[in-house]
Amino acid sequence: MSAGDDSTPAARLALLQAEYLRPRKGAAPERTATNQPPSAPIRLGVYDHLEACISEVVADARAAKAPEPTPRPRQLDGLYGWYIEQTAHLDAGRRQARDSVIYRQGLEHAVLMGDTSVIRPHPCPACATWGLFWSKEMQAIVCANRHCVDEDGLSTRWTFADIADAHIRRQVRAVRRAT
């Protein structure tokens, strides 16, 4: 992985911590009334996201009861590698679920950083067309196919988990076909 490569979930996680957690450089501090506390020195939404991701991975790895557990790495760019090592002994279904968690978190990291283009390369799980996009207003992944609607006639919406699960299932099927 090159120094500027931010396409992996691990690199995105480290980039979130390094660049997106802190307030924007050059941003003017918010003006507050003198009787109010100053604003937080970090972006609390990014901090909460990082904590939730780390907690989910660590809890799942610990639940896997690795034969020889090792401590979680201090550097976030090693978190997913550690997760894979700690869960390598699991059956194929659990490893697939682990891979889905990693992929989902990578998508979430990218969208949080403003890179919504990571959604486009995925087909819609319902209609299999290539019209998915991130809707900031709905905070959901939406299918642009006008024929792909739910029972209320609204465009189908998908979660990051839906897209990640479908992506990992396609990868597993492709590997099975190749062998």
Short mmCIF file of C-alpha atoms in Angstrom, two decimals:
data_model
loop_
_atom_site.label_atom_id
_atom_site.label_comp_id
_atom_site.label_asym_id
_atom_site.label_seq_id
_atom_site.Cartn_x
_atom_site.Cartn_y
_atom_site.Cartn_z
CA MET A 1 0.00 0.00 0.00
CA SER A 2 1.46 3.35 -0.98
CA ALA A 3 1.57 6.27 1.42
CA GLY A 4 -1.30 8.04 -0.36
CA ASP A 5 -3.52 4.96 -0.77
CA ASP A 6 -6.74 5.39 1.19
CA SER A 7 -8.76 2.68 -0.52
CA THR A 8 -8.54 -0.01 2.17
CA PRO A 9 -10.68 -0.04 5.32
CA ALA A 10 -7.51 0.05 7.48
CA ALA A 11 -6.09 3.05 5.63
CA ARG A 12 -9.42 4.86 5.83
CA LEU A 13 -9.63 4.18 9.57
CA ALA A 14 -6.13 5.58 10.13
CA LEU A 15 -6.92 8.58 7.89
CA LEU A 16 -10.08 9.30 9.85
CA GLN A 17 -8.06 9.33 13.05
CA ALA A 18 -5.19 11.39 11.65
CA GLU A 19 -6.99 13.95 9.50
CA TYR A 20 -10.72 14.00 10.13
CA LEU A 21 -10.85 13.76 13.91
CA ARG A 22 -9.29 17.16 14.44
CA PRO A 23 -11.01 20.44 13.54
CA ARG A 24 -10.34 21.64 10.01
CA LYS A 25 -7.08 23.52 9.62
CA GLY A 26 -7.65 27.22 9.17
CA ALA A 27 -11.24 27.00 10.34
CA ALA A 28 -12.23 29.95 12.41
CA PRO A 29 -13.18 29.03 15.96
CA GLU A 30 -16.88 29.20 16.66
CA ARG A 31 -18.04 32.27 18.47
CA THR A 32 -19.75 31.44 21.70
CA ALA A 33 -21.36 33.48 24.40
CA THR A 34 -19.11 34.07 27.39
CA ASN A 35 -21.34 31.98 29.64
CA GLN A 36 -21.07 28.89 27.39
CA PRO A 37 -18.20 26.41 27.37
CA PRO A 38 -15.96 26.44 24.30
CA SER A 39 -16.60 23.95 21.52
CA ALA A 40 -14.87 20.57 21.59
CA PRO A 41 -11.28 20.47 20.27
CA ILE A 42 -12.11 17.39 18.15
CA ARG A 43 -14.96 16.37 15.89
CA LEU A 44 -17.16 14.41 18.24
CA GLY A 45 -19.07 12.64 15.46
CA VAL A 46 -15.83 11.25 14.03
CA TYR A 47 -14.64 10.28 17.50
CA ASP A 48 -17.91 8.45 18.22
CA HIS A 49 -17.67 6.66 14.86
CA LEU A 50 -14.10 5.54 15.55
CA GLU A 51 -14.97 4.32 19.03
CA ALA A 52 -17.99 2.38 17.74
CA CYS A 53 -15.92 0.73 15.00
CA ILE A 54 -13.09 -0.23 17.32
CA SER A 55 -15.50 -1.53 19.96
CA GLU A 56 -17.37 -3.66 17.40
CA VAL A 57 -14.18 -5.23 16.06
CA VAL A 58 -12.64 -5.85 19.48
CA ALA A 59 -15.86 -7.33 20.89
CA ASP A 60 -16.25 -9.67 17.92
CA ALA A 61 -12.60 -10.73 18.03
CA ARG A 62 -12.80 -11.44 21.75
CA ALA A 63 -16.05 -13.37 21.28
CA ALA A 64 -14.23 -15.58 18.75
CA LYS A 65 -11.99 -16.87 21.56
CA ALA A 66 -8.78 -17.12 19.58
CA PRO A 67 -6.52 -20.02 20.67
CA GLU A 68 -3.69 -17.59 21.46
CA PRO A 69 -5.23 -14.11 21.81
CA THR A 70 -2.97 -11.11 21.39
CA PRO A 71 -3.63 -7.53 22.54
CA ARG A 72 -5.24 -5.08 20.14
CA PRO A 73 -2.69 -2.99 18.24
CA ARG A 74 -2.29 0.60 19.36
CA GLN A 75 -2.15 1.90 15.78
CA LEU A 76 -5.53 1.83 14.06
CA ASP A 77 -4.10 0.86 10.68
CA GLY A 78 -3.29 -2.55 12.19
CA LEU A 79 -6.75 -3.13 13.69
CA TYR A 80 -8.27 -5.08 10.80
CA GLY A 81 -5.17 -7.24 10.32
CA TRP A 82 -5.32 -8.10 14.02
CA TYR A 83 -9.06 -8.86 13.68
CA ILE A 84 -8.36 -11.26 10.81
CA GLU A 85 -5.60 -13.00 12.80
CA GLN A 86 -7.83 -13.37 15.87
CA THR A 87 -10.66 -14.88 13.85
CA ALA A 88 -8.70 -17.03 11.37
CA HIS A 89 -9.70 -20.23 13.19
CA LEU A 90 -13.44 -19.66 12.69
CA ASP A 91 -15.62 -21.51 10.18
CA ALA A 92 -16.18 -20.06 6.70
CA GLY A 93 -19.52 -18.48 7.61
CA ARG A 94 -18.08 -16.56 10.57
CA ARG A 95 -15.05 -15.44 8.53
CA GLN A 96 -17.45 -14.20 5.86
CA ALA A 97 -19.36 -12.23 8.52
CA ARG A 98 -16.04 -10.78 9.74
CA ASP A 99 -15.11 -9.74 6.20
CA SER A 100 -18.51 -8.11 5.84
CA VAL A 101 -17.92 -6.07 9.02
CA ILE A 102 -14.55 -4.89 7.72
CA TYR A 103 -15.97 -3.99 4.31
CA ARG A 104 -18.99 -2.21 5.84
CA GLN A 105 -16.79 -0.17 8.11
CA GLY A 106 -14.60 0.77 5.14
CA LEU A 107 -17.65 2.08 3.29
CA GLU A 108 -18.77 3.99 6.37
CA HIS A 109 -15.30 5.54 6.79
CA ALA A 110 -15.25 6.69 3.17
CA VAL A 111 -18.72 8.27 3.29
CA LEU A 112 -17.90 9.97 6.60
CA MET A 113 -14.85 11.51 4.88
CA GLY A 114 -17.08 12.72 2.04
CA ASP A 115 -16.16 10.06 -0.54
CA THR A 116 -19.56 8.82 -1.66
CA SER A 117 -18.14 7.38 -4.89
CA VAL A 118 -17.47 4.11 -3.03
CA ILE A 119 -21.18 3.31 -3.29
CA ARG A 120 -21.44 3.48 -7.10
CA PRO A 121 -19.44 0.29 -7.92
CA HIS A 122 -22.04 -1.91 -6.19
CA PRO A 123 -25.13 -3.33 -7.86
CA CYS A 124 -28.49 -2.96 -6.15
CA PRO A 125 -29.21 -6.08 -4.06
CA ALA A 126 -32.83 -6.08 -5.26
CA CYS A 127 -32.69 -5.34 -8.99
CA ALA A 128 -28.96 -5.88 -9.73
CA THR A 129 -28.67 -2.59 -11.65
CA TRP A 130 -25.71 -0.26 -11.15
CA GLY A 131 -27.68 2.74 -9.94
CA LEU A 132 -26.87 2.96 -6.25
CA PHE A 133 -25.90 6.30 -4.73
CA TRP A 134 -25.54 7.86 -1.28
CA SER A 135 -28.39 10.18 -0.32
CA LYS A 136 -27.14 12.65 2.25
CA GLU A 137 -30.68 13.81 2.99
CA MET A 138 -31.93 10.29 3.73
CA GLN A 139 -28.63 9.10 5.22
CA ALA A 140 -29.07 5.92 3.20
CA ILE A 141 -27.93 4.17 0.05
CA VAL A 142 -30.65 4.49 -2.58
CA CYS A 143 -31.31 2.74 -5.89
CA ALA A 144 -31.88 5.11 -8.81
CA ASN A 145 -33.79 2.54 -10.88
CA ARG A 146 -37.36 3.88 -11.06
CA HIS A 147 -38.72 0.32 -11.19
CA CYS A 148 -36.88 -0.72 -8.01
CA VAL A 149 -39.29 0.47 -5.36
CA ASP A 150 -40.60 -0.76 -2.04
CA GLU A 151 -44.22 -1.60 -1.19
CA ASP A 152 -44.96 2.12 -0.70
CA GLY A 153 -43.65 3.00 -4.15
CA LEU A 154 -40.51 4.69 -2.79
CA SER A 155 -37.01 4.00 -4.08
CA THR A 156 -35.39 1.10 -2.29
CA ARG A 157 -32.97 2.05 0.45
CA TRP A 158 -30.06 0.02 1.66
CA THR A 159 -27.79 0.09 4.68
CA PHE A 160 -24.03 -0.20 4.57
CA ALA A 161 -24.43 -3.68 6.05
CA ASP A 162 -26.75 -4.72 3.19
CA ILE A 163 -24.24 -3.58 0.58
CA ALA A 164 -21.26 -5.12 2.41
CA ASP A 165 -23.02 -8.47 2.87
CA ALA A 166 -24.00 -8.60 -0.82
CA HIS A 167 -20.45 -7.64 -1.87
CA ILE A 168 -18.80 -10.31 0.28
CA ARG A 169 -21.30 -12.97 -0.90
CA ARG A 170 -20.44 -12.08 -4.54
CA GLN A 171 -16.74 -12.41 -3.76
CA VAL A 172 -17.23 -15.83 -2.14
CA ARG A 173 -19.28 -17.03 -5.12
CA ALA A 174 -16.61 -15.79 -7.53
CA VAL A 175 -13.89 -17.68 -5.63
CA ARG A 176 -15.99 -20.85 -5.61
CA ARG A 177 -16.55 -20.59 -9.37
CA ALA A 178 -12.86 -20.02 -10.01
CA THR A 179 -11.83 -23.21 -8.25
#
